[in-house]
Amino acid sequence: MKHKTGRLLTSIVYLLTCFNSHAGNLLANHWIKSIFPTMMPSTQTALLGIACSDSQQQCVAVGFSNVASPMSSLVYTSNDGGNTWSNPIQPAVVFDAPEYLLGVDCSADGLHCTAVGTSTVGTNSNLPLSYRTIDGGNTWSSRTLLASPINSTINILNDIACDTQGINCAAVGLSVINDRHVPLVYTSTDGGNTWSTPVQPTLPPTATFGALLGISCDNNALRCSAVGYAEVAEINIPL
């Protein structure tokens, strides 16, 4: 969740719990409280993605902060379902380019996670990026920059979905090629250590722009559905 006051952008987390007496299921219609994780001395901080273990106790949340110059990726972890959070973690070792983490997914035990986003390279270029962890987000691999489509200038990964082992993953986003936004997909069979060449799903014939914003996969990450938007006659439609 983003919480903005004036020019200050901070991170806020909400806890939820409720009980459906008829179905006996937890539903997201009762939020317990809001929590502000420990902040760094920054004026802009936001959490944009979260993934939890099957038990919903081990969680990893990702985003960005401007505590370093330039903007840097940011991670928080929780071992009690979001009731308390770790101190802020910065995966980047060298702060040489602005980067943001937008999505993350984890294995069933919450230990193997892969986070994705974008990093600025040069003056007018963005490359997809990923980090991975095998200890629930406490430590992270070095930054991986993915190969971008030919003639693209901006490439962003918005979301990722992995199998229950955190090994097979699919990440989705957008690429800007010749000033045109098009959907972008990558796959990994080793938990984000290496990635496929970029895949560009075909837009509807009448669409001029498009992007993928979210993805969900089955337990084996073989059957996936991705969603986003397409622009048709200057109107955004679901994709």
CSV table of C-alpha atoms in Angstrom, one decimal:
chain,number,residue,atom,x,y,z
A,1,MET,CA,0.0,0.0,0.0
A,2,LYS,CA,1.2,3.6,-0.7
A,3,HIS,CA,0.7,6.3,1.8
A,4,LYS,CA,1.4,9.8,0.7
A,5,THR,CA,1.5,13.0,2.7
A,6,GLY,CA,2.6,16.1,0.9
A,7,ARG,CA,5.9,15.0,-0.8
A,8,LEU,CA,6.6,12.2,1.6
A,9,LEU,CA,5.9,8.7,0.3
A,10,THR,CA,6.1,6.0,2.9
A,11,SER,CA,5.5,2.3,3.2
A,12,ILE,CA,2.4,1.0,5.0
A,13,VAL,CA,1.2,-2.6,5.5
A,14,TYR,CA,-2.2,-3.7,6.5
A,15,LEU,CA,-3.0,-7.0,8.3
A,16,LEU,CA,-6.3,-8.8,7.6
A,17,THR,CA,-8.2,-11.6,9.2
A,18,CYS,CA,-11.8,-12.6,9.3
A,19,PHE,CA,-13.9,-15.8,9.5
A,20,ASN,CA,-16.7,-16.9,7.4
A,21,SER,CA,-19.0,-18.9,9.7
A,22,HIS,CA,-20.7,-20.6,6.8
A,23,ALA,CA,-17.8,-21.6,4.6
A,24,GLY,CA,-15.2,-21.7,7.3
A,25,ASN,CA,-12.8,-19.8,5.1
A,26,LEU,CA,-10.6,-16.7,5.7
A,27,LEU,CA,-11.8,-13.7,3.6
A,28,ALA,CA,-10.2,-10.4,3.0
A,29,ASN,CA,-13.0,-8.2,4.4
A,30,HIS,CA,-11.7,-7.3,7.9
A,31,TRP,CA,-8.4,-5.5,8.3
A,32,ILE,CA,-6.8,-5.6,11.7
A,33,LYS,CA,-4.4,-2.7,11.7
A,34,SER,CA,-2.0,-0.6,9.7
A,35,ILE,CA,1.7,-1.0,10.2
A,36,PHE,CA,4.6,1.2,9.2
A,37,PRO,CA,7.8,-0.8,8.9
A,38,THR,CA,11.0,0.8,10.1
A,39,MET,CA,12.0,3.4,7.6
A,40,MET,CA,15.3,4.6,6.3
A,41,PRO,CA,16.0,8.3,6.3
A,42,SER,CA,14.4,8.9,3.0
A,43,THR,CA,11.6,11.0,1.5
A,44,GLN,CA,10.2,8.4,-0.9
A,45,THR,CA,9.7,4.8,0.1
A,46,ALA,CA,7.0,2.4,-1.2
A,47,LEU,CA,6.3,-1.3,-1.2
A,48,LEU,CA,4.9,-2.5,-4.5
A,49,GLY,CA,4.8,-6.3,-4.2
A,50,ILE,CA,4.6,-9.1,-1.6
A,51,ALA,CA,4.7,-12.9,-1.5
A,52,CYS,CA,4.2,-15.2,1.5
A,53,SER,CA,4.7,-18.9,2.2
A,54,ASP,CA,1.8,-21.3,2.1
A,55,SER,CA,1.5,-20.9,5.9
A,56,GLN,CA,1.2,-17.1,5.3
A,57,GLN,CA,3.8,-16.6,8.1
A,58,GLN,CA,7.0,-16.0,6.1
A,59,CYS,CA,6.6,-13.0,3.8
A,60,VAL,CA,8.8,-10.9,1.6
A,61,ALA,CA,7.8,-7.4,0.5
A,62,VAL,CA,9.6,-5.4,-2.2
A,63,GLY,CA,9.7,-1.8,-3.4
A,64,PHE,CA,12.1,1.1,-3.6
A,65,SER,CA,13.6,3.9,-1.5
A,66,ASN,CA,15.6,7.0,-2.2
A,67,VAL,CA,17.8,6.7,0.9
A,68,ALA,CA,20.7,6.1,-1.5
A,69,SER,CA,21.4,8.1,-4.6
A,70,PRO,CA,20.2,7.1,-7.0
A,71,MET,CA,16.9,5.3,-6.1
A,72,SER,CA,17.4,1.8,-4.8
A,73,SER,CA,15.5,-1.4,-4.4
A,74,LEU,CA,14.1,-2.2,-1.0
A,75,VAL,CA,13.0,-5.4,0.8
A,76,TYR,CA,11.3,-6.2,4.1
A,77,THR,CA,10.7,-9.6,5.6
A,78,SER,CA,8.3,-10.9,8.2
A,79,ASN,CA,8.2,-14.2,10.1
A,80,ASP,CA,4.8,-13.7,11.7
A,81,GLY,CA,2.4,-13.0,8.8
A,82,GLY,CA,3.1,-9.3,8.6
A,83,ASN,CA,2.6,-8.5,12.3
A,84,THR,CA,6.2,-7.3,12.6
A,85,TRP,CA,8.8,-6.6,9.9
A,86,SER,CA,12.5,-6.7,9.6
A,87,ASN,CA,14.7,-3.6,9.3
A,88,PRO,CA,14.9,-2.4,5.6
A,89,ILE,CA,17.1,-4.5,3.4
A,90,GLN,CA,18.8,-3.2,0.2
A,91,PRO,CA,19.7,-6.0,-2.2
A,92,ALA,CA,21.9,-3.8,-4.3
A,93,VAL,CA,25.6,-3.9,-3.4
A,94,VAL,CA,26.6,-1.0,-5.7
A,95,PHE,CA,24.2,1.9,-6.0
A,96,ASP,CA,25.3,2.9,-9.6
A,97,ALA,CA,21.9,3.2,-11.2
A,98,PRO,CA,18.2,3.9,-10.2
A,99,GLU,CA,16.3,0.7,-9.7
A,100,TYR,CA,12.9,-0.4,-8.5
A,101,LEU,CA,11.5,-3.8,-7.4
A,102,LEU,CA,7.8,-4.2,-8.5
A,103,GLY,CA,7.0,-7.9,-8.0
A,104,VAL,CA,8.1,-11.0,-6.0
A,105,ASP,CA,7.1,-14.6,-5.7
A,106,CYS,CA,8.4,-17.3,-3.3
A,107,SER,CA,8.4,-21.0,-2.9
A,108,ALA,CA,5.8,-22.8,-0.7
A,109,ASP,CA,8.2,-22.6,2.3
A,110,GLY,CA,8.9,-18.9,1.7
A,111,LEU,CA,12.6,-19.4,1.4
A,112,HIS,CA,13.3,-19.3,-2.3
A,113,CYS,CA,12.1,-16.0,-3.7
A,114,THR,CA,12.7,-14.1,-7.0
A,115,ALA,CA,12.0,-10.3,-7.2
A,116,VAL,CA,11.7,-8.4,-10.5
A,117,GLY,CA,11.6,-4.8,-11.5
A,118,THR,CA,13.6,-2.3,-13.7
A,119,SER,CA,16.9,-0.5,-13.6
A,120,THR,CA,18.0,2.6,-15.5
A,121,VAL,CA,21.0,2.2,-17.7
A,122,GLY,CA,22.5,5.3,-19.3
A,123,THR,CA,20.3,8.3,-19.9
A,124,ASN,CA,17.3,6.9,-21.7
A,125,SER,CA,17.2,3.2,-21.2
A,126,ASN,CA,15.7,0.8,-18.7
A,127,LEU,CA,16.5,-2.9,-18.4
A,128,PRO,CA,14.5,-5.6,-16.7
A,129,LEU,CA,16.2,-6.7,-13.5
A,130,SER,CA,15.9,-9.6,-11.0
A,131,TYR,CA,17.3,-10.6,-7.6
A,132,ARG,CA,16.9,-14.0,-5.9
A,133,THR,CA,17.2,-15.3,-2.3
A,134,ILE,CA,17.3,-18.7,-0.8
A,135,ASP,CA,16.9,-17.6,2.9
A,136,GLY,CA,13.5,-15.9,2.8
A,137,GLY,CA,14.9,-12.5,1.8
A,138,ASN,CA,17.6,-11.9,4.4
A,139,THR,CA,20.4,-12.0,1.8
A,140,TRP,CA,20.1,-11.6,-1.9
A,141,SER,CA,22.1,-12.5,-5.0
A,142,SER,CA,23.8,-9.9,-7.1
A,143,ARG,CA,21.6,-8.0,-9.6
A,144,THR,CA,20.7,-9.7,-12.8
A,145,LEU,CA,20.0,-7.6,-15.9
A,146,LEU,CA,17.9,-9.4,-18.5
A,147,ALA,CA,18.4,-9.1,-22.2
A,148,SER,CA,16.0,-6.6,-23.7
A,149,PRO,CA,14.2,-6.8,-27.0
A,150,ILE,CA,15.9,-5.3,-30.0
A,151,ASN,CA,15.3,-1.5,-30.4
A,152,SER,CA,13.7,-1.2,-27.1
A,153,THR,CA,14.4,1.8,-24.8
A,154,ILE,CA,12.3,1.0,-21.7
A,155,ASN,CA,11.8,-2.5,-20.2
A,156,ILE,CA,9.9,-3.1,-17.0
A,157,LEU,CA,8.9,-6.3,-15.2
A,158,ASN,CA,5.8,-5.7,-13.1
A,159,ASP,CA,5.1,-9.2,-11.6
A,160,ILE,CA,6.3,-12.7,-11.3
A,161,ALA,CA,4.9,-16.1,-10.6
A,162,CYS,CA,6.8,-19.3,-9.7
A,163,ASP,CA,6.1,-22.9,-8.9
A,164,THR,CA,5.9,-24.3,-5.3
A,165,GLN,CA,9.7,-24.9,-5.3
A,166,GLY,CA,10.5,-21.3,-6.5
A,167,ILE,CA,12.4,-22.8,-9.5
A,168,ASN,CA,10.2,-22.4,-12.6
A,169,CYS,CA,9.1,-18.8,-13.0
A,170,ALA,CA,7.4,-16.5,-15.5
A,171,ALA,CA,7.7,-12.7,-15.3
A,172,VAL,CA,5.6,-10.1,-17.1
A,173,GLY,CA,5.8,-6.4,-17.9
A,174,LEU,CA,6.1,-4.1,-20.8
A,175,SER,CA,8.7,-2.9,-23.4
A,176,VAL,CA,8.8,0.4,-25.3
A,177,ILE,CA,9.9,-0.1,-28.8
A,178,ASN,CA,9.8,2.8,-31.2
A,179,ASP,CA,7.6,4.7,-28.7
A,180,ARG,CA,5.1,1.9,-28.6
A,181,HIS,CA,4.3,-0.1,-25.4
A,182,VAL,CA,4.1,-3.8,-26.0
A,183,PRO,CA,3.7,-6.8,-23.5
A,184,LEU,CA,6.8,-8.5,-22.3
A,185,VAL,CA,7.4,-12.0,-20.8
A,186,TYR,CA,10.5,-13.8,-19.6
A,187,THR,CA,10.7,-17.4,-18.1
A,188,SER,CA,13.3,-19.0,-15.9
A,189,THR,CA,13.9,-22.6,-15.0
A,190,ASP,CA,16.5,-22.0,-12.2
A,191,GLY,CA,14.8,-19.6,-9.8
A,192,GLY,CA,15.8,-16.4,-11.6
A,193,ASN,CA,19.5,-17.2,-12.0
A,194,THR,CA,19.2,-17.1,-15.7
A,195,TRP,CA,16.3,-16.0,-18.0
A,196,SER,CA,15.0,-16.8,-21.4
A,197,THR,CA,15.2,-14.3,-24.3
A,198,PRO,CA,12.3,-11.8,-24.2
A,199,VAL,CA,8.9,-13.1,-25.4
A,200,GLN,CA,6.4,-10.6,-26.8
A,201,PRO,CA,2.8,-11.8,-26.8
A,202,THR,CA,0.8,-10.6,-29.7
A,203,LEU,CA,-1.6,-7.8,-29.1
A,204,PRO,CA,-5.2,-7.8,-30.4
A,205,PRO,CA,-5.2,-6.6,-34.1
A,206,THR,CA,-6.9,-3.3,-33.2
A,207,ALA,CA,-4.6,-2.5,-30.3
A,208,THR,CA,-1.8,0.1,-30.6
A,209,PHE,CA,-0.3,-0.2,-27.1
A,210,GLY,CA,-0.4,-2.8,-24.4
A,211,ALA,CA,1.3,-4.0,-21.2
A,212,LEU,CA,1.1,-6.9,-18.7
A,213,LEU,CA,0.7,-6.0,-15.0
A,214,GLY,CA,0.0,-9.3,-13.2
A,215,ILE,CA,0.5,-13.0,-13.6
A,216,SER,CA,-0.6,-16.2,-11.7
A,217,CYS,CA,0.5,-19.8,-12.4
A,218,ASP,CA,-0.3,-23.3,-11.2
A,219,ASN,CA,1.9,-25.2,-8.7
A,220,ASN,CA,4.2,-26.2,-11.5
A,221,ALA,CA,4.3,-22.8,-13.3
A,222,LEU,CA,3.2,-24.5,-16.5
A,223,ARG,CA,-0.2,-23.0,-16.9
A,224,CYS,CA,-0.3,-19.3,-16.3
A,225,SER,CA,-2.6,-16.4,-16.9
A,226,ALA,CA,-1.4,-12.8,-17.3
A,227,VAL,CA,-3.5,-9.6,-17.2
A,228,GLY,CA,-2.9,-6.0,-18.2
A,229,TYR,CA,-4.3,-3.5,-20.6
A,230,ALA,CA,-4.4,-2.7,-24.3
A,231,GLU,CA,-5.2,0.6,-26.0
A,232,VAL,CA,-7.8,0.5,-28.7
A,233,ALA,CA,-8.9,3.8,-30.3
A,234,GLU,CA,-7.2,5.7,-27.5
A,235,ILE,CA,-9.2,3.8,-24.9
A,236,ASN,CA,-7.6,1.4,-22.4
A,237,ILE,CA,-9.3,-2.0,-22.3
A,238,PRO,CA,-8.6,-5.1,-20.2
A,239,LEU,CA,-6.0,-7.5,-21.7
